[in-house]
Amino acid sequence: VQFGAFQHSCSNKIYLLLVRSVSVDLNNDASLVIDIPDALCERDKVKFTVHTKTTLSSFQKPEFSVPRQHEEFIWLHDTIVETEEYAGLIIPPAPPKPDFEGPREKMHKLGEGESSMTKEEYAKMKQELEAEYLAVFKKTVQVHEVFLQRFSSHPIFRKDRNFQIFLEYDQDLSVRRKNAKEMFGGFFKNMVKSADEVLISGVKEVDEFFEQEKTFLLDYSSKIKDATAKAEKMTRSHKNVADDYNHISGALNSTAADNNTAFKKHLEKYAEVFEKLRKLEDRVASDQELKLTELLRYYTRDIQAAKDLLYRRARALADNENSNKALDKARLKGKDIAQAEENQKQCLQKFDKLSESGKKELTSFKARRVVAFRKNLIEMTELEIKHAKVRRLKCCVYHYMFTRQCSGSHGKPGNLREF
Amino acid sequence: MAASSERSPPPFPDSEEPELLEDSDEGADAFTGTSISEMDSPSPDSTRPPKDIFNEPLEDIFSDPLSNINSEPQKKVDTKIPSPSSDEVVDLFSDPLDDDSEVISSPEVQNPMPDLLNEPVQAPKSDVLGEPPVHKNAARQQYIFEDPPKGSSKSSSVKKAASAELFGDEDEEDLFKELPKVVTKKPQPLGPPVDVFTEVKSDVKVKPQVKDDPTDLFTEEALTAPAPKPSASSSSSRTNGVHSEEHDLFSEATVELSLDSPRNDRKKKDAVKPSVSAPVAPVASSSSKAPSKTLEELEEEESEDTFDLNISVTNPEKVGDGMNAYMAYKVSTQTSLTMFRSKMFTVRRRFSDFLGLYEKLSEKHSQNGYIVPPPPEKSILGMTKVKVGKEDPSSAEFVERRRAALERYLQRVVSHPSLLQDPDVREFLEKEELPRAVSTQALSGAGFLKMLNKATDAVSKMTIKMNEQDVWFDEKIQDVENEEQHMRKLHIMVESLVNHRKELSGNTAVFAKSVAMLGSSEDNTALSRALSQLAEVEDRIEQIHQEKAANDFFTFSELLADYIRLLGAVKGCFDQRMKAWQRWQDAENMLQKKREAEAKLLWANKPDKLQQAKDEIAEWEAKVTQYEREFERISATVRKEVIRFDKEKARDFKRQIIKYLESLLNSQQQLIKYWEAFLPEAKAIA
C-alpha cells in the first residue's frame, strides 16, 4: 500500500473541520479577512487555498483566492524577517513544515500487517489511520492560517508589499526549497546569533522594562517549552488509549464473528460499547491536542519571536554603545568626528525606534497571550465537560440496557442511584 | 501532478458548523437519553427540558424501571405510530437484533457523525450538499448540551421516534433475547406467511386509532392472517393465566406485531416482574410444545436456578518470614443451604490449599467430563517480591490481584452444582484445619510433571484421529478453539490498554507539574492562578486515570485471563471425551481381533482353545458396551457442561461490563466535577 495512494484517496475525503485553536485576532477588523478554507495533498506537499476578503484599496479585487504551498509561507516569513524596518516588531513565527510521519508510519504498519489481520482489525486500523491523517491535516492548515491572520491583524504587516503579493498574485511565487548552502548559511547565522547573544549580554541594559521582559521571556520560554513537550506526551498516550479501545472493539467483533451462541449478540454490543468509548476518548484527546498542546506549541514559537525582537534591540543597544565609544575615540583623536557623529546618531535613532516599537509590541504580545490562553482554556474546559457528560450519558444508556437485560433472577439491580 | 490530486470539497458555510457536526452523534444520544427519561416518566407527553438529562439524568432513567414498566407499552404504541416510514417499522421487526445504529440511520434523526468517523468521505460530502435537516439537527443537538431549548416540542417528535426505535429494538433484543428466538421459531411449522406480519403492520399504520379497539384488531387479524390462529389461541390461553389485562396486552401486541410475537411474552414477563417464579410459566409452556429444546431454551431454563451461597476471600496476610513466608486468606461463606453446618463461617486458607482443592477436584471430576475451574497460576516472581519486599506498591497490587482471582475461583467452583456437592469443597470451606496440600509444594516439580502430561496429551491427540459423528461437538470444538485464540488476542489488547493508561497517568502527572511551573512563571496574576489550578485539575485527573487503569485491569483483563484458563479446561473436557471414545474404539478393535482369532481356531479345528476364545469375546463385548455407554455418558456431560459454561460466560461478561460501565460512570462524574470547578477560573483570566 502506497502512502501517496492513500493520501490521494484521502484527499477526496478531506473536509476541513476547522476548529480554531489559537486565536490571534485582537482587533475585529473586517477590512482584511484571510482564511484557508481548503487544502489539498499531493505526496508530502500540501497546497493551501488562501482566501482573502478585503475592503482595502491596495488590493485589486475585494475577494480572491490563490493556491500557496508551505515553501511560499516560509518565503514570506523570511522576507519579513530580513526587512530592516520590521526589526522592532515581533515577527509572526513561521508555521512548522507539514509532518505526515505519524500516519505514514501507521500506513506502513497497515500494509505490513494486512495479511495477518482479521477483516475487523484491518478496518479498525484503517479508520484510525484516516482519523490521524485528518487530524494532522487539520492542524497543518490551521497553523498556516493563523500565521497569515497574524499579519492581517497587524497594522504594519498588513500593509507589507510582499504580504499583499503573497495574498493576491495568482501564479506560483516560484520560490524553491532552500538548497544545502542556504540551509548551512541559515545554520551558520543562527550560530553567529547565539554567539552574539552571549557577547552582547554583557552590555548593560538601560531600560528596566526590557530588563524585566528579558528575564521573564527567558524563564517563560524554557517553562513553556517543557510544558509543551509534556503536553505532547500526554496527548500521545491519550491517543494510545483510544487506539487500544479501538483494537479491543475490533477484537470483540471478530470474537463475535466466530461465535454461534447467544453470546454473539452480547459480544457485538460490547464491541459497540468500546467503539463508542473509542470515539469519545479520541475526541477528548484530539480536543486536548488542539486546544492545549497546540496553544502551548504556538506560544513556544511566538515567545521565540519575541526573544528575537529582544535580541535585535539588544544588538542595536550594543551598536549604540559602540558608536558612542567610537565617537569618544574619534573626538579624542580629533579624526573623522563628523562620520562618527553621524554613525552615533543613526545608531541611537535605530535603538530608540526599536525600543519604542518593541515596548508596544511586547505589551500587546502579553495581552494577546493572556487572551489566547483564556479563550483556549475556556474552550478546552467546556469541551472536557461536554465530553465527560456525553460519556456519562453513554455509560448510563448502556448500563441501563445491560442491567435490564439481566433483570431476571440473578440480575443485580444496578446501584446507579448514587451517581 | 495536478491530475493525481483532487480538490477537497468547498468550505462550510460558516466556521461554527464543523463543530456542531462533530457533535451530532452525541446529540443523537441526547435524544435517546431523553427518550429514556420520557419513557419512564409517568406521562409520555411531558417532554422534559433536556437540561435535566445532565443535571440529574439518573434519577429519571434509573429510578425504578421495573415499577414503571406497565405503563410503558402504551407509550410505545403512541410513539411508534407517527413514525413516518414503513421501512423503519419493518426494519425494526425483521431485524430486531440490530443495534441503535438503526436509530441513527432513521430518516428523522439524520445523523452524519458515525459516517464521519467511520468513513470520513461521506459525511463531509453530504454536508457540502448542505442538507438542511442535518444542520438543523446538529444545531438542536448542540442546544441540548449547551442550554435547554425553549421550543423543545419542536423536536419532540424526533425524540419520540428515536425513543420508539431505540426501545423498540433494545427491548426485544436485550431484555429477553433468548425468548424471541424460541417463540418465533414456532409459528413456522404452522406455516404463517411472513407477509401476514407486514400486512398487519400496514393495517395498523392506516388506522392508528386501532389500539383503542382491541376487538376490531382481532377481526382484522383474523381476516388477514388466518394461519397463525392456533398459536394465537395458545398464547392467549397462556396469557390468561398470567395477566389480567389481557385485552390491553393483545391490542398492543397486535399493533406492534402479530399476536404470537415475542413481545407478547416479554410483556407478560414485564407485567409480572415482581414475582420471580411467574415468568417461568410461559417459557416452560413454550418449551413443552417445541419438539426439541433449543440451546437458548436450555439456557433460559437453567438461568432460573436459585443459588444462595456467598463466598468472599478477604484479609490477605503474610504468615512467617523470609522464603518460608506465605499468604493466608480469610475465606468467608454465607449460605442458607442445609448442606452446611451453619449459615456463616470463615476459615483461613493459604494459596497452596486452593491449588490442592483444584488438584483433588480435577482428579475426581475431569475424567467424567466436568469443567473444573482452574485456580490462578502460581507466580514465583510475584510471591518472591511479596516475601522479600516490604511495602512495595507492585506487591500490594499482586496480592490484591491474587485475592480477587482466588475469590472468583471459589465462586466458580461453588456455583457448579456437581462440584458443590463434593466433600472436598465442603471441607475446604468449613473445616478448620486442612491437611497440607503436598502436591503443590514443590511447584517446579508438579509444574514440570503437568507439562509432561500435557505434552503426552498433545502427542496422543495427534495420533488419535477421531471421526466426529456429532455435529454439535464438531462445531463446538472448533468454536472453543477459535474463542480461545480471540480471547488471547483480546487479553493482549486489554493489557496494552492497561499499560497505556498507566503511561497516560504518569504523563498527566508530569504535565501537571510542568503546568504548575509555567503558572509560577506567568506574570499575569489571573492567568498564573488559572494555570496552577489547571495543574491541580490535571493532578486529580491523573488519579482518575490510575483508577481507570485498575478498573481496566481488574474488571476486564483478569476476566479474560480467567476465561483463557477456563477455555483450557473446556478443551480438557473435550480431550477426556476423545479419550473415552478412543477407549471404546480400542475395545472395538480388540473385539474384532478376538473374533478373527476365534474364526481362525474354528478353521484350524482346535476346539480345546475355542472356549477360551469365546470367553474372551464375551468379555470384550461387555467392555465395548461399557465403554460405549461411558462415551455416551461423558458426551452428554460435556455437552451439558459446555452449555452451562457458555451461559456462565455470558453472565460473567455482562456482569463485568456493567461493573466496568459503573466505574467509568463514576470517573466521568468526577471529571465533570473537576472541570466544572475549573471553568470559572478560566473565565476569570483577564
PDB file of N, CA and C in Angstrom, chain A residues 8 12-15 38-40 130 219-220 223 226-227 230 237 244-245 258-260 272 279 283 366 369 374 386 391-392 394 396 399-401 405 409-410 416-417 419, chain B residues 4 6 8-12 23 26 29 40 54 58 62-63 99 117 120-121 124 170 174 303 479 483 486 496 500-501 507 510 514 521-523 662 665 668-669 683 685:
ATOM      1  N   HIS A   8      -3.996  10.161  -1.667  1.00  0.00           N
ATOM      2  CA  HIS A   8      -4.819  10.513  -2.795  1.00  0.00           C
ATOM      3  C   HIS A   8      -6.276  10.169  -2.512  1.00  0.00           C
ATOM      4  N   ASN A  12      -9.793  12.949  -1.380  1.00  0.00           N
ATOM      5  CA  ASN A  12     -11.198  13.026  -1.765  1.00  0.00           C
ATOM      6  C   ASN A  12     -12.047  13.288  -0.558  1.00  0.00           C
ATOM      7  N   LYS A  13     -11.598  12.672   0.507  1.00  0.00           N
ATOM      8  CA  LYS A  13     -12.448  12.664   1.688  1.00  0.00           C
ATOM      9  C   LYS A  13     -12.230  13.882   2.556  1.00  0.00           C
ATOM     10  N   ILE A  14     -11.103  14.498   2.352  1.00  0.00           N
ATOM     11  CA  ILE A  14     -10.762  15.526   3.321  1.00  0.00           C
ATOM     12  C   ILE A  14     -11.718  16.669   3.294  1.00  0.00           C
ATOM     13  N   TYR A  15     -12.200  16.918   4.405  1.00  0.00           N
ATOM     14  CA  TYR A  15     -13.025  18.072   4.534  1.00  0.00           C
ATOM     15  C   TYR A  15     -12.560  18.741   5.789  1.00  0.00           C
ATOM     16  N   ASP A  38      -9.537  25.491   2.529  1.00  0.00           N
ATOM     17  CA  ASP A  38      -9.457  24.264   1.791  1.00  0.00           C
ATOM     18  C   ASP A  38      -7.996  24.032   1.434  1.00  0.00           C
ATOM     19  N   ALA A  39      -7.630  22.786   1.376  1.00  0.00           N
ATOM     20  CA  ALA A  39      -6.255  22.470   1.020  1.00  0.00           C
ATOM     21  C   ALA A  39      -6.235  21.108   0.379  1.00  0.00           C
ATOM     22  N   LEU A  40      -5.228  20.848  -0.387  1.00  0.00           N
ATOM     23  CA  LEU A  40      -5.144  19.501  -0.928  1.00  0.00           C
ATOM     24  C   LEU A  40      -3.735  18.966  -0.825  1.00  0.00           C
ATOM     25  N   GLU A 130      -7.006   7.012   9.030  1.00  0.00           N
ATOM     26  CA  GLU A 130      -7.701   8.123   8.391  1.00  0.00           C
ATOM     27  C   GLU A 130      -7.944   9.244   9.379  1.00  0.00           C
ATOM     28  N   ASP A 219      12.819  32.874  31.133  1.00  0.00           N
ATOM     29  CA  ASP A 219      12.261  31.910  32.069  1.00  0.00           C
ATOM     30  C   ASP A 219      11.023  31.237  31.462  1.00  0.00           C
ATOM     31  N   TYR A 220      10.139  32.083  30.949  1.00  0.00           N
ATOM     32  CA  TYR A 220       8.870  31.589  30.424  1.00  0.00           C
ATOM     33  C   TYR A 220       9.093  30.657  29.248  1.00  0.00           C
ATOM     34  N   LYS A 223      10.061  27.271  30.377  1.00  0.00           N
ATOM     35  CA  LYS A 223       8.932  26.599  31.032  1.00  0.00           C
ATOM     36  C   LYS A 223       7.905  26.134  30.018  1.00  0.00           C
ATOM     37  N   ASP A 226       9.000  23.181  28.041  1.00  0.00           N
ATOM     38  CA  ASP A 226       8.852  21.960  28.839  1.00  0.00           C
ATOM     39  C   ASP A 226       7.383  21.516  28.875  1.00  0.00           C
ATOM     40  N   ALA A 227       6.513  22.488  29.146  1.00  0.00           N
ATOM     41  CA  ALA A 227       5.089  22.156  29.238  1.00  0.00           C
ATOM     42  C   ALA A 227       4.580  21.606  27.912  1.00  0.00           C
ATOM     43  N   LYS A 230       5.643  18.049  27.534  1.00  0.00           N
ATOM     44  CA  LYS A 230       4.884  17.167  28.429  1.00  0.00           C
ATOM     45  C   LYS A 230       3.446  17.000  27.938  1.00  0.00           C
ATOM     46  N   SER A 237      -0.198   9.691  24.701  1.00  0.00           N
ATOM     47  CA  SER A 237      -0.630   8.473  25.409  1.00  0.00           C
ATOM     48  C   SER A 237      -2.152   8.390  25.482  1.00  0.00           C
ATOM     49  N   ASP A 244      -6.286   1.721  21.726  1.00  0.00           N
ATOM     50  CA  ASP A 244      -6.495   0.430  22.383  1.00  0.00           C
ATOM     51  C   ASP A 244      -7.974   0.074  22.426  1.00  0.00           C
ATOM     52  N   TYR A 245      -8.778   1.072  22.752  1.00  0.00           N
ATOM     53  CA  TYR A 245     -10.224   0.836  22.747  1.00  0.00           C
ATOM     54  C   TYR A 245     -10.659   0.332  21.381  1.00  0.00           C
ATOM     55  N   ASP A 258     -16.991 -15.239  15.195  1.00  0.00           N
ATOM     56  CA  ASP A 258     -16.750 -16.687  15.276  1.00  0.00           C
ATOM     57  C   ASP A 258     -17.624 -17.369  16.311  1.00  0.00           C
ATOM     58  N   ASN A 259     -18.545 -16.648  16.887  1.00  0.00           N
ATOM     59  CA  ASN A 259     -19.351 -17.235  17.952  1.00  0.00           C
ATOM     60  C   ASN A 259     -20.738 -17.575  17.428  1.00  0.00           C
ATOM     61  N   ASN A 260     -21.218 -18.747  17.820  1.00  0.00           N
ATOM     62  CA  ASN A 260     -22.520 -19.170  17.304  1.00  0.00           C
ATOM     63  C   ASN A 260     -23.572 -19.281  18.388  1.00  0.00           C
ATOM     64  N   GLU A 272     -19.565  -2.604  20.489  1.00  0.00           N
ATOM     65  CA  GLU A 272     -20.167  -1.301  20.241  1.00  0.00           C
ATOM     66  C   GLU A 272     -19.837  -0.339  21.385  1.00  0.00           C
ATOM     67  N   LYS A 279     -14.430   6.429  20.305  1.00  0.00           N
ATOM     68  CA  LYS A 279     -14.784   7.673  19.656  1.00  0.00           C
ATOM     69  C   LYS A 279     -14.661   8.827  20.640  1.00  0.00           C
ATOM     70  N   ARG A 283     -11.909  11.844  20.856  1.00  0.00           N
ATOM     71  CA  ARG A 283     -12.292  13.236  20.764  1.00  0.00           C
ATOM     72  C   ARG A 283     -11.704  14.037  21.915  1.00  0.00           C
ATOM     73  N   LYS A 366       1.754  40.480  25.312  1.00  0.00           N
ATOM     74  CA  LYS A 366       1.292  39.979  26.606  1.00  0.00           C
ATOM     75  C   LYS A 366      -0.225  39.878  26.628  1.00  0.00           C
ATOM     76  N   ARG A 369      -1.364  37.066  24.487  1.00  0.00           N
ATOM     77  CA  ARG A 369      -1.141  35.767  25.098  1.00  0.00           C
ATOM     78  C   ARG A 369      -2.228  35.462  26.126  1.00  0.00           C
ATOM     79  N   ARG A 374      -6.818  32.417  27.760  1.00  0.00           N
ATOM     80  CA  ARG A 374      -8.156  32.434  28.341  1.00  0.00           C
ATOM     81  C   ARG A 374      -9.129  31.709  27.423  1.00  0.00           C
ATOM     82  N   LYS A 386     -18.227  18.719  28.305  1.00  0.00           N
ATOM     83  CA  LYS A 386     -19.190  18.157  27.363  1.00  0.00           C
ATOM     84  C   LYS A 386     -18.885  16.685  27.100  1.00  0.00           C
ATOM     85  N   ARG A 391     -20.023  10.993  27.754  1.00  0.00           N
ATOM     86  CA  ARG A 391     -19.586   9.664  28.178  1.00  0.00           C
ATOM     87  C   ARG A 391     -20.438   9.145  29.321  1.00  0.00           C
ATOM     88  N   ARG A 392     -20.751  10.057  30.213  1.00  0.00           N
ATOM     89  CA  ARG A 392     -21.585   9.643  31.321  1.00  0.00           C
ATOM     90  C   ARG A 392     -22.929   9.138  30.799  1.00  0.00           C
ATOM     91  N   LYS A 394     -23.605   8.000  27.849  1.00  0.00           N
ATOM     92  CA  LYS A 394     -23.399   6.727  27.146  1.00  0.00           C
ATOM     93  C   LYS A 394     -23.346   5.579  28.142  1.00  0.00           C
ATOM     94  N   CYS A 396     -24.538   5.483  31.032  1.00  0.00           N
ATOM     95  CA  CYS A 396     -25.868   5.293  31.599  1.00  0.00           C
ATOM     96  C   CYS A 396     -26.726   4.463  30.669  1.00  0.00           C
ATOM     97  N   HIS A 399     -25.472   0.983  30.510  1.00  0.00           N
ATOM     98  CA  HIS A 399     -25.662   0.339  31.799  1.00  0.00           C
ATOM     99  C   HIS A 399     -27.114  -0.072  31.961  1.00  0.00           C
ATOM    100  N   TYR A 400     -27.968   0.840  31.623  1.00  0.00           N
ATOM    101  CA  TYR A 400     -29.407   0.594  31.706  1.00  0.00           C
ATOM    102  C   TYR A 400     -29.785  -0.596  30.828  1.00  0.00           C
ATOM    103  N   MET A 401     -29.255  -0.555  29.639  1.00  0.00           N
ATOM    104  CA  MET A 401     -29.528  -1.621  28.676  1.00  0.00           C
ATOM    105  C   MET A 401     -29.101  -2.977  29.232  1.00  0.00           C
ATOM    106  N   GLN A 405     -31.353  -6.073  30.835  1.00  0.00           N
ATOM    107  CA  GLN A 405     -31.219  -7.324  30.108  1.00  0.00           C
ATOM    108  C   GLN A 405     -31.088  -8.498  31.065  1.00  0.00           C
ATOM    109  N   SER A 409     -33.507 -13.543  37.458  1.00  0.00           N
ATOM    110  CA  SER A 409     -33.319 -13.920  38.849  1.00  0.00           C
ATOM    111  C   SER A 409     -31.971 -13.467  39.397  1.00  0.00           C
ATOM    112  N   HIS A 410     -30.961 -13.429  38.507  1.00  0.00           N
ATOM    113  CA  HIS A 410     -29.648 -13.070  39.054  1.00  0.00           C
ATOM    114  C   HIS A 410     -29.257 -11.655  38.718  1.00  0.00           C
ATOM    115  N   LEU A 416     -27.060   2.496  40.598  1.00  0.00           N
ATOM    116  CA  LEU A 416     -26.769   3.717  39.871  1.00  0.00           C
ATOM    117  C   LEU A 416     -27.278   4.947  40.587  1.00  0.00           C
ATOM    118  N   ARG A 417     -28.161   4.725  41.509  1.00  0.00           N
ATOM    119  CA  ARG A 417     -28.796   5.879  42.112  1.00  0.00           C
ATOM    120  C   ARG A 417     -27.775   6.809  42.743  1.00  0.00           C
ATOM    121  N   PHE A 419     -25.113   7.805  41.666  1.00  0.00           N
ATOM    122  CA  PHE A 419     -24.456   8.770  40.770  1.00  0.00           C
ATOM    123  C   PHE A 419     -25.341   9.972  40.518  1.00  0.00           C
TER     124      PHE A 419
ATOM    125  N   SER B   4      -3.152  13.888 -10.334  1.00  0.00           N
ATOM    126  CA  SER B   4      -3.230  12.913  -9.258  1.00  0.00           C
ATOM    127  C   SER B   4      -3.838  13.495  -7.987  1.00  0.00           C
ATOM    128  N   GLU B   6      -6.677  15.629  -5.907  1.00  0.00           N
ATOM    129  CA  GLU B   6      -8.070  16.001  -6.029  1.00  0.00           C
ATOM    130  C   GLU B   6      -8.413  17.054  -5.018  1.00  0.00           C
ATOM    131  N   SER B   8     -10.296  19.065  -2.351  1.00  0.00           N
ATOM    132  CA  SER B   8     -11.250  18.759  -1.305  1.00  0.00           C
ATOM    133  C   SER B   8     -12.459  19.666  -1.469  1.00  0.00           C
ATOM    134  N   PRO B   9     -13.548  19.232  -0.873  1.00  0.00           N
ATOM    135  CA  PRO B   9     -14.799  19.967  -1.114  1.00  0.00           C
ATOM    136  C   PRO B   9     -14.746  21.388  -0.601  1.00  0.00           C
ATOM    137  N   PRO B  10     -15.644  22.190  -1.090  1.00  0.00           N
ATOM    138  CA  PRO B  10     -15.688  23.603  -0.684  1.00  0.00           C
ATOM    139  C   PRO B  10     -15.974  23.774   0.794  1.00  0.00           C
ATOM    140  N   PRO B  11     -15.791  24.948   1.253  1.00  0.00           N
ATOM    141  CA  PRO B  11     -15.850  25.178   2.709  1.00  0.00           C
ATOM    142  C   PRO B  11     -17.250  25.117   3.258  1.00  0.00           C
ATOM    143  N   PHE B  12     -17.265  25.040   4.543  1.00  0.00           N
ATOM    144  CA  PHE B  12     -18.537  25.145   5.221  1.00  0.00           C
ATOM    145  C   PHE B  12     -19.072  26.550   5.059  1.00  0.00           C
ATOM    146  N   ASP B  23     -20.457  17.069  16.772  1.00  0.00           N
ATOM    147  CA  ASP B  23     -21.170  16.709  17.991  1.00  0.00           C
ATOM    148  C   ASP B  23     -22.431  15.935  17.713  1.00  0.00           C
ATOM    149  N   GLU B  26     -23.291  12.710  19.346  1.00  0.00           N
ATOM    150  CA  GLU B  26     -23.614  12.803  20.759  1.00  0.00           C
ATOM    151  C   GLU B  26     -25.037  13.290  20.912  1.00  0.00           C
ATOM    152  N   ASP B  29     -27.461  10.763  20.983  1.00  0.00           N
ATOM    153  CA  ASP B  29     -27.564  10.100  22.262  1.00  0.00           C
ATOM    154  C   ASP B  29     -28.350  10.910  23.244  1.00  0.00           C
ATOM    155  N   ASP B  40     -39.878   6.457  31.017  1.00  0.00           N
ATOM    156  CA  ASP B  40     -40.133   6.031  32.378  1.00  0.00           C
ATOM    157  C   ASP B  40     -40.863   7.065  33.203  1.00  0.00           C
ATOM    158  N   PHE B  54     -28.686  16.116  31.988  1.00  0.00           N
ATOM    159  CA  PHE B  54     -27.342  16.155  32.534  1.00  0.00           C
ATOM    160  C   PHE B  54     -27.319  16.426  34.015  1.00  0.00           C
ATOM    161  N   LEU B  58     -29.960  10.399  36.062  1.00  0.00           N
ATOM    162  CA  LEU B  58     -30.061   9.025  36.530  1.00  0.00           C
ATOM    163  C   LEU B  58     -31.314   8.809  37.329  1.00  0.00           C
ATOM    164  N   PHE B  62     -33.090   5.807  35.845  1.00  0.00           N
ATOM    165  CA  PHE B  62     -32.892   4.561  36.567  1.00  0.00           C
ATOM    166  C   PHE B  62     -33.692   4.445  37.843  1.00  0.00           C
ATOM    167  N   SER B  63     -34.482   5.437  38.065  1.00  0.00           N
ATOM    168  CA  SER B  63     -35.133   5.467  39.360  1.00  0.00           C
ATOM    169  C   SER B  63     -35.776   4.133  39.688  1.00  0.00           C
ATOM    170  N   ASP B  99     -28.575  -2.892  16.322  1.00  0.00           N
ATOM    171  CA  ASP B  99     -28.379  -2.015  17.470  1.00  0.00           C
ATOM    172  C   ASP B  99     -28.879  -0.623  17.179  1.00  0.00           C
ATOM    173  N   LEU B 117     -16.859   9.487  11.259  1.00  0.00           N
ATOM    174  CA  LEU B 117     -15.710   8.846  11.880  1.00  0.00           C
ATOM    175  C   LEU B 117     -15.359   7.557  11.176  1.00  0.00           C
ATOM    176  N   PRO B 120     -14.612   9.023   6.679  1.00  0.00           N
ATOM    177  CA  PRO B 120     -14.607  10.472   6.622  1.00  0.00           C
ATOM    178  C   PRO B 120     -15.093  11.044   5.288  1.00  0.00           C
ATOM    179  N   VAL B 121     -15.177  10.199   4.282  1.00  0.00           N
ATOM    180  CA  VAL B 121     -15.571  10.740   2.989  1.00  0.00           C
ATOM    181  C   VAL B 121     -16.979  11.252   2.984  1.00  0.00           C
ATOM    182  N   PRO B 124     -18.700  14.349   5.254  1.00  0.00           N
ATOM    183  CA  PRO B 124     -18.407  15.697   4.816  1.00  0.00           C
ATOM    184  C   PRO B 124     -19.141  16.039   3.520  1.00  0.00           C
ATOM    185  N   GLU B 170     -34.283  -2.412  21.371  1.00  0.00           N
ATOM    186  CA  GLU B 170     -33.498  -2.831  22.510  1.00  0.00           C
ATOM    187  C   GLU B 170     -34.268  -3.772  23.409  1.00  0.00           C
ATOM    188  N   ASP B 174     -32.413  -7.185  23.862  1.00  0.00           N
ATOM    189  CA  ASP B 174     -31.548  -7.308  25.018  1.00  0.00           C
ATOM    190  C   ASP B 174     -32.235  -7.884  26.223  1.00  0.00           C
ATOM    191  N   SER B 303     -31.107 -20.680  33.750  1.00  0.00           N
ATOM    192  CA  SER B 303     -30.803 -19.419  34.397  1.00  0.00           C
ATOM    193  C   SER B 303     -31.770 -19.130  35.545  1.00  0.00           C
ATOM    194  N   ASP B 479     -15.259 -23.977  17.724  1.00  0.00           N
ATOM    195  CA  ASP B 479     -15.619 -22.693  18.311  1.00  0.00           C
ATOM    196  C   ASP B 479     -14.759 -22.364  19.524  1.00  0.00           C
ATOM    197  N   GLU B 483     -12.401 -19.323  19.966  1.00  0.00           N
ATOM    198  CA  GLU B 483     -12.662 -18.378  21.035  1.00  0.00           C
ATOM    199  C   GLU B 483     -11.423 -18.173  21.896  1.00  0.00           C
ATOM    200  N   HIS B 486      -9.191 -15.838  20.150  1.00  0.00           N
ATOM    201  CA  HIS B 486      -9.692 -14.462  20.229  1.00  0.00           C
ATOM    202  C   HIS B 486      -9.483 -13.875  21.606  1.00  0.00           C
ATOM    203  N   SER B 496      -2.525  -4.026  26.929  1.00  0.00           N
ATOM    204  CA  SER B 496      -1.930  -2.842  26.325  1.00  0.00           C
ATOM    205  C   SER B 496      -2.697  -1.590  26.756  1.00  0.00           C
ATOM    206  N   HIS B 500      -1.067   1.493  28.604  1.00  0.00           N
ATOM    207  CA  HIS B 500      -1.147   2.847  28.066  1.00  0.00           C
ATOM    208  C   HIS B 500      -1.839   3.789  29.039  1.00  0.00           C
ATOM    209  N   ARG B 501      -2.791   3.252  29.755  1.00  0.00           N
ATOM    210  CA  ARG B 501      -3.494   4.083  30.720  1.00  0.00           C
ATOM    211  C   ARG B 501      -2.551   4.477  31.846  1.00  0.00           C
ATOM    212  N   ASN B 507       2.148  10.460  32.520  1.00  0.00           N
ATOM    213  CA  ASN B 507       2.378  11.659  31.718  1.00  0.00           C
ATOM    214  C   ASN B 507       1.522  12.825  32.171  1.00  0.00           C
ATOM    215  N   VAL B 510       3.221  14.346  35.159  1.00  0.00           N
ATOM    216  CA  VAL B 510       4.376  15.151  34.754  1.00  0.00           C
ATOM    217  C   VAL B 510       3.922  16.475  34.160  1.00  0.00           C
ATOM    218  N   SER B 514       4.602  20.410  35.224  1.00  0.00           N
ATOM    219  CA  SER B 514       5.138  21.379  34.280  1.00  0.00           C
ATOM    220  C   SER B 514       4.237  22.604  34.172  1.00  0.00           C
ATOM    221  N   SER B 521       5.723  31.012  36.589  1.00  0.00           N
ATOM    222  CA  SER B 521       6.491  31.970  35.793  1.00  0.00           C
ATOM    223  C   SER B 521       5.615  33.045  35.175  1.00  0.00           C
ATOM    224  N   GLU B 522       4.350  32.752  35.068  1.00  0.00           N
ATOM    225  CA  GLU B 522       3.435  33.658  34.382  1.00  0.00           C
ATOM    226  C   GLU B 522       3.308  34.962  35.165  1.00  0.00           C
ATOM    227  N   ASP B 523       3.385  36.102  34.450  1.00  0.00           N
ATOM    228  CA  ASP B 523       3.341  37.365  35.181  1.00  0.00           C
ATOM    229  C   ASP B 523       1.940  37.963  35.251  1.00  0.00           C
ATOM    230  N   GLU B 662     -20.094   1.099  35.320  1.00  0.00           N
ATOM    231  CA  GLU B 662     -20.366   1.830  36.554  1.00  0.00           C
ATOM    232  C   GLU B 662     -19.144   2.616  36.989  1.00  0.00           C
ATOM    233  N   LEU B 665     -18.596   5.459  34.719  1.00  0.00           N
ATOM    234  CA  LEU B 665     -19.588   6.471  35.021  1.00  0.00           C
ATOM    235  C   LEU B 665     -19.124   7.323  36.186  1.00  0.00           C
ATOM    236  N   GLN B 668     -16.408   9.626  35.136  1.00  0.00           N
ATOM    237  CA  GLN B 668     -16.915  10.756  34.360  1.00  0.00           C
ATOM    238  C   GLN B 668     -17.520  11.797  35.297  1.00  0.00           C
ATOM    239  N   GLN B 669     -18.195  11.284  36.287  1.00  0.00           N
ATOM    240  CA  GLN B 669     -18.813  12.169  37.259  1.00  0.00           C
ATOM    241  C   GLN B 669     -17.752  13.054  37.913  1.00  0.00           C
ATOM    242  N   LYS B 683     -12.435  31.450  33.228  1.00  0.00           N
ATOM    243  CA  LYS B 683     -13.170  32.652  32.812  1.00  0.00           C
ATOM    244  C   LYS B 683     -12.679  33.893  33.545  1.00  0.00           C
ATOM    245  N   ILE B 685      -9.696  34.721  33.969  1.00  0.00           N
ATOM    246  CA  ILE B 685      -8.462  35.262  33.391  1.00  0.00           C
ATOM    247  C   ILE B 685      -8.795  36.557  32.676  1.00  0.00           C
TER     248      ILE B 685
END
